[in-house]
XYZ file of C-alpha atoms in Angstrom:
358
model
C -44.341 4.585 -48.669
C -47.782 5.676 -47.580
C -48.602 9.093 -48.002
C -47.469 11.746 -45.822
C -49.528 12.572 -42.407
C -50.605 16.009 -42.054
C -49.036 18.097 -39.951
C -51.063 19.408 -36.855
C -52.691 22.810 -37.191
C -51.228 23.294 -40.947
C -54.477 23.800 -43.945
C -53.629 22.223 -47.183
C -54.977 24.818 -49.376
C -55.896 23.948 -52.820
C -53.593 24.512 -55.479
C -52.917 27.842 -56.200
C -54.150 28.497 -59.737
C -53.233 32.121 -59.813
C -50.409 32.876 -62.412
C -47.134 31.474 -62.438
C -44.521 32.773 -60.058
C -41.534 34.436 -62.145
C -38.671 32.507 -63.503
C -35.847 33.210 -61.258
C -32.780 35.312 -62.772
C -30.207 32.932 -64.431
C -26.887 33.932 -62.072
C -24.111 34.653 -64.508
C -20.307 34.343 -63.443
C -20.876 32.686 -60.190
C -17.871 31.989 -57.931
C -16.901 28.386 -58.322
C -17.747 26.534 -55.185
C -15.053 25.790 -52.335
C -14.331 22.627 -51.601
C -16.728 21.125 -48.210
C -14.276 20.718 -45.519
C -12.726 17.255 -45.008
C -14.444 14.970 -42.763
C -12.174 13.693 -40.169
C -14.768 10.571 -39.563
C -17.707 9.798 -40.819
C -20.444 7.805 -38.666
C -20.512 4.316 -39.841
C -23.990 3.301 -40.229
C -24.927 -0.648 -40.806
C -27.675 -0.156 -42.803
C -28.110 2.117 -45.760
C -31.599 4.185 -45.260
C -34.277 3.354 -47.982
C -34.423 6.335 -50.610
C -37.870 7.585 -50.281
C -40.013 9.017 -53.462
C -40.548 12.415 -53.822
C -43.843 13.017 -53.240
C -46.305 15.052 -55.425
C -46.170 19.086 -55.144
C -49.822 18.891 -54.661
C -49.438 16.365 -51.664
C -46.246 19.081 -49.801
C -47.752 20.947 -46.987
C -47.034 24.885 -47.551
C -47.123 27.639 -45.215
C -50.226 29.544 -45.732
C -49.650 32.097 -48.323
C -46.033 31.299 -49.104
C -44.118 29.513 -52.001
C -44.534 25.939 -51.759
C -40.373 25.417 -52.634
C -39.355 26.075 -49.068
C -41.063 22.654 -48.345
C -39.844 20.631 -51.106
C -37.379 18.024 -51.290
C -33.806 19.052 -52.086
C -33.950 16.711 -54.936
C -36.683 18.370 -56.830
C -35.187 21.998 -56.873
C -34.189 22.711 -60.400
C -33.203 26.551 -60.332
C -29.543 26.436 -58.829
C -26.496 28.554 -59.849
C -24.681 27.171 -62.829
C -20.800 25.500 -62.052
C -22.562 24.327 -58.512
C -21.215 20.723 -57.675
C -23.617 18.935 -55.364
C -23.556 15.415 -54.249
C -19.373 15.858 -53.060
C -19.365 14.400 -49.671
C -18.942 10.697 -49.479
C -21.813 8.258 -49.354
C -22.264 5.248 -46.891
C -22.898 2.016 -49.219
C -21.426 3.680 -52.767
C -19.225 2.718 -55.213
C -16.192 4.067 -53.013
C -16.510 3.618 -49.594
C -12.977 4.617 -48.473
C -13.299 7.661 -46.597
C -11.135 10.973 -47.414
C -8.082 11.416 -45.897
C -7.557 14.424 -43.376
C -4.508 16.120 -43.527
C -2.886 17.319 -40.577
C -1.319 20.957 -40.417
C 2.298 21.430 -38.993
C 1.956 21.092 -35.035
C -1.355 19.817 -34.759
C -1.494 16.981 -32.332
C -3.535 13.771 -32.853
C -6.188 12.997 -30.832
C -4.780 10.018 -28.406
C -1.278 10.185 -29.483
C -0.670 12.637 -26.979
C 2.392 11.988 -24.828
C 1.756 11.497 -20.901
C 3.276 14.185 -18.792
C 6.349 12.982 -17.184
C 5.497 13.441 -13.481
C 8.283 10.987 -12.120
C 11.307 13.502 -10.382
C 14.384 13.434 -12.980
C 16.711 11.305 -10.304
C 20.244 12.283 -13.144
C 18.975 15.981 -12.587
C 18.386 15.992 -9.022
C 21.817 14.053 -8.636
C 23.837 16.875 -10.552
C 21.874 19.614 -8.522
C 23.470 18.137 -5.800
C 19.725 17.389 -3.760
C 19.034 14.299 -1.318
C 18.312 11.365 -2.725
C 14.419 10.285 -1.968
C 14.353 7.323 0.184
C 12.482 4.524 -1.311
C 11.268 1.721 1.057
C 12.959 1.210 4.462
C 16.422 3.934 4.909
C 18.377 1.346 5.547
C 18.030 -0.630 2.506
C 17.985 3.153 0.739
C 20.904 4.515 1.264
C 23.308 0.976 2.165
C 25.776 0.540 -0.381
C 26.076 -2.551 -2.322
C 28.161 -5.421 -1.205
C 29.057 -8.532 -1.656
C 30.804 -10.565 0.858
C 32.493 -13.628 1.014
C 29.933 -16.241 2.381
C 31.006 -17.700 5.534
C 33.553 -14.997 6.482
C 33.110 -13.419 10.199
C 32.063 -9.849 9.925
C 33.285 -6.545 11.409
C 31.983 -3.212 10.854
C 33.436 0.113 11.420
C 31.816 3.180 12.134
C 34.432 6.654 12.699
C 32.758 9.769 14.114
C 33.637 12.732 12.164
C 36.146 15.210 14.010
C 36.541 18.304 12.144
C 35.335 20.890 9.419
C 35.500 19.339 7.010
C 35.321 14.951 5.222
C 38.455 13.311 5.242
C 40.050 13.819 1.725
C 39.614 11.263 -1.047
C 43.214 10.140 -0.582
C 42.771 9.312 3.338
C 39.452 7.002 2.343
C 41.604 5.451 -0.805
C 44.010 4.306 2.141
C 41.076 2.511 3.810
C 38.612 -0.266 3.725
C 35.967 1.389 1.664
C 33.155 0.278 4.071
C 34.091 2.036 6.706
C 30.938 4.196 7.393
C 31.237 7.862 9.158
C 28.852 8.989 11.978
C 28.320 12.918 11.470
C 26.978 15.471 14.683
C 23.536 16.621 13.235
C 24.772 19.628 15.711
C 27.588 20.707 13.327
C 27.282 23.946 11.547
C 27.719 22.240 8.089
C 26.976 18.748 9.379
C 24.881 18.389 6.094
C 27.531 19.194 3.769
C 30.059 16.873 5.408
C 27.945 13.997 5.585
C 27.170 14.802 1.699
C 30.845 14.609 0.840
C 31.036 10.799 2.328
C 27.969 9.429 0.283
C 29.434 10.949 -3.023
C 32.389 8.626 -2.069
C 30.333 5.759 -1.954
C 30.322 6.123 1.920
C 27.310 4.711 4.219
C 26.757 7.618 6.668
C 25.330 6.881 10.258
C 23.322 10.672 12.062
C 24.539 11.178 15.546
C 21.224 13.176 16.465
C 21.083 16.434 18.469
C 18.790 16.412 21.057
C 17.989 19.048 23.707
C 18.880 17.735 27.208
C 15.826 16.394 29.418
C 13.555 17.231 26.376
C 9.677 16.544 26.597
C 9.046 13.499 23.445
C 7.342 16.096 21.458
C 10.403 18.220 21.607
C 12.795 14.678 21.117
C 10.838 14.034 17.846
C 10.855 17.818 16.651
C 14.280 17.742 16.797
C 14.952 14.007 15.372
C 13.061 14.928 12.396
C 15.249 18.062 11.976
C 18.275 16.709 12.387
C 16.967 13.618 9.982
C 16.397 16.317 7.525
C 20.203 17.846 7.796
C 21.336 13.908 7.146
C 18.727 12.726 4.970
C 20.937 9.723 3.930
C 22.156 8.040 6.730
C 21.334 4.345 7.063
C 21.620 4.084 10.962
C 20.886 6.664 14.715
C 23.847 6.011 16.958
C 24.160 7.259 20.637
C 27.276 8.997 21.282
C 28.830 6.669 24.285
C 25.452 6.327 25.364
C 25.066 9.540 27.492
C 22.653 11.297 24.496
C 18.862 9.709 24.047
C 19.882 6.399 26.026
C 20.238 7.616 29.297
C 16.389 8.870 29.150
C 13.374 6.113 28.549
C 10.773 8.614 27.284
C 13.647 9.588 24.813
C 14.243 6.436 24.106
C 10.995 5.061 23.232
C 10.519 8.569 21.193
C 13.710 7.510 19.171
C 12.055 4.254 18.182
C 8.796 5.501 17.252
C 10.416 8.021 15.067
C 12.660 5.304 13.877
C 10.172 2.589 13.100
C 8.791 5.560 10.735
C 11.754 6.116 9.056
C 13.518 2.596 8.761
C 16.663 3.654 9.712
C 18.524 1.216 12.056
C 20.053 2.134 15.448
C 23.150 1.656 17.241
C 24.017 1.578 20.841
C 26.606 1.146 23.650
C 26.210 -1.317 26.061
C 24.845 0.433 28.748
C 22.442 -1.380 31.651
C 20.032 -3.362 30.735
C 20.494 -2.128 26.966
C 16.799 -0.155 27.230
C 17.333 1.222 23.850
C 18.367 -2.129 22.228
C 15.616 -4.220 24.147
C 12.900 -1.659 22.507
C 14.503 -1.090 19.356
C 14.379 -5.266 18.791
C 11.103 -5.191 20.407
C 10.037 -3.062 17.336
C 12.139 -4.913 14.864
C 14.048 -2.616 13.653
C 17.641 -3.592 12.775
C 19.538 -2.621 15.805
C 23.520 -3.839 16.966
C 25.344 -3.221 20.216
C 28.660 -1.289 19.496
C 31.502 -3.770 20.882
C 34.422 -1.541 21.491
C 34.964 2.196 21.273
C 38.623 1.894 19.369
C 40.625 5.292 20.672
C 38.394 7.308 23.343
C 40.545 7.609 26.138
C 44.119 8.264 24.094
C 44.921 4.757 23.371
C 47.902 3.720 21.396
C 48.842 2.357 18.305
C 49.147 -1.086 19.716
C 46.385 -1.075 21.916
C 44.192 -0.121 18.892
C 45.841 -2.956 17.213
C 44.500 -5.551 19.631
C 41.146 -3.977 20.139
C 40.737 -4.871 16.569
C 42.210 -8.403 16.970
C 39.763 -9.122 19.498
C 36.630 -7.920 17.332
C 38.034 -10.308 14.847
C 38.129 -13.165 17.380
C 34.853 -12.240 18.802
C 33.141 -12.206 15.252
C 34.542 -15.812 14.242
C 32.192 -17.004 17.187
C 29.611 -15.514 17.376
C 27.574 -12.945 15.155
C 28.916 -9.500 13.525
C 30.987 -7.346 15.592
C 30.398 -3.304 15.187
C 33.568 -1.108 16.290
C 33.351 2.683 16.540
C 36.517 4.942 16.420
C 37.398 8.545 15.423
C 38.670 10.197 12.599
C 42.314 11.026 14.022
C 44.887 10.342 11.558
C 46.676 7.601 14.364
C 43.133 5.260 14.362
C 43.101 5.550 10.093
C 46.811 4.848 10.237
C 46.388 1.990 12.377
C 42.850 0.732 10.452
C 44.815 1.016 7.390
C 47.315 -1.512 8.428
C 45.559 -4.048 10.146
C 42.832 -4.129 7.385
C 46.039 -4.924 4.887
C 47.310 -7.434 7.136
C 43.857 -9.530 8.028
C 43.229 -12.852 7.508
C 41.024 -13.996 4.751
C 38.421 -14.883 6.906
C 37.031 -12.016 8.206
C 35.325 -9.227 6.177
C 35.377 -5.676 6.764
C 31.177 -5.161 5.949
C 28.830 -1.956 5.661
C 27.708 -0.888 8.906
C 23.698 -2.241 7.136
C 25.196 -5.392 6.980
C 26.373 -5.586 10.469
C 23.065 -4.448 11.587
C 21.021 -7.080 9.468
C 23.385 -9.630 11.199
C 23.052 -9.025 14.273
């Protein structure tokens, strides 16, 4: 190595030949040295640095005036305390080269073994609190129950508008097809709560919406998302004998727009030129015209009886036949026994299979 450049604006002096600086006091009794700390990683270097000579005490610059030991190599001092270890940490390129192993206290976490915040909603937890389900993709496809028909079969679906205070019991659904759906009155006081008690039994639920006579659209889809949010799980929007958003164009092409949003389906009476249906398949959404309305104007058991027979007929020739009824205990009585007493050929199906048929 050549010899070491001289430092800018520092005078070599010449060596001091005054007398000899002290000895410095031998320390008696000093307290053993702590261990260094642990390294938790050491930087890996490729190449181990050339050891360099120590140079010459008459070739260290010194501060002007000073001792010349403050400038020498650490190699070269002699007076340290007695029991002083030196030379613990570990060296790159020695005899050992495995590197000291840290020891982690109690609780400590390790760098990258972190776990990830669970951010995803606890859907067990949210189900025994009793909130909505989140719809995920299309409503329809959401909140449909599953099914599997029989291939080939004609198909009939049932919808019954609630009538009352409270769901049917769990014995009066027992005693019928179990995908018979329920329309609920967003305008009930505890429409939310009834239409609650049908999904928990595996029901599909269809919203009857609430809607303020001759409202502007902006007050049609104020109050369609409201009433969407007091039945978040329905699968389907269904006029009430078409007199509700049908009978209005504006409200109808609100309906849809809201609708298309939402992927819920919608269900109509026949009613003109079927506005609402002609727009609704326009958008395509899945939309069905209701075939008969089973028991509105006090109809009997029989006549109930062949209303049904007829929907059967009617679905063997063409495409799936939707059928909307009441909750009065003579139309479950009479569902009850024609669904025991149908041929093998036709299926009783989810509403969100009627729709996707039709």
């Amino acid at each position: 190595i050549s010899e070491a450049p001289s430092l800018p604006g520092v005078r070599v002096p010449e060596p001091d030949t005054g007398p000899a600086a002290p000895e410095a006091p031998v320390v008696t009794g000093a307290p053993e040295a702590t261990d260094a700390p642990e390294v938790v990683e050491a930087p890996v270097q490729t190449e181990a640095p050339a050891e360099t000579e120590t140079p010459e005490s008459s070739d260290v610059a010194t501060s002007e005036g000073g001792d010349n030991s403050f400038f020498t190599p650490v190699e070269t001092l002699e007076d340290r305390a007695e029991n002083v270890e030196v030379n613990r940490l570990p060296t790159i390129g020695g005899d050992d080269e495995t590197l000291p192993v840290v020891r982690r206290l109690p609780g400590t976490p390790i760098v990258g073994d972190e776990e990830e915040p669970d951010d995803a909603p606890d859907e067990a937890a949210a189900a025994e609190a009793g909130a909505p389900a989140v719809a995920v993709g299309p409503a329809i496809r959401a909140f449909a129950m599953d099914y599997a028909g029989l291939t080939g079969n004609a198909v009939v679906s049932i919808v019954l508008m609630h009538e009352g205070t409270a769901a049917l019991s769990a014995a009066e659904l027992a005693a019928m097809p179990d995908t018979v759906a329920f329309a609920v009155d967003a305008g009930l006081p505890n429409a939310g709560a009834i239409a609650s008690a049908y999904r928990q039994e595996g029901r599909e639920v269809v919203l009857i919406p609430s809607l303020p006579a001759g409202a502007s659209p902006q007050d049609v889809e104020v109050a369609l998302g409201a009433n969407l949010e007091e039945v978040p799980e329905a699968v389907a929007v269904m006029d009430v004998t078409g007199s509700s958003f049908q009978s209005d164009r504006d409200a109808v092409a609100q309906v849809v727009a809201v609708v298309s949003d939402t992927g819920h389906g919608i269900i109509t009476f026949p009613r003109g030129l079927n506005t609402a249906h002609q727009q609704a398949e326009r958008a395509g959404l899945p939309t069905g015209l209701i075939f008969r309305l089973l028991d509105e104007d006090g109809e009997t058991n029989e006549q109930i009886r062949r209303t049904l027979d007829r929907a059967a007929f009617r679905a063997r020739q063409s495409d799936a036949v939707i059928l909307v009824g009441h909750t009065r205990a003579a139309t479950l009585e009479v569902l009850r026994q024609w669904a025991a007493d149908a041929t093998g050929d036709v299926s009783v199906a989810p509403i969100s299979v009627a729709l996707g048929n039709d």
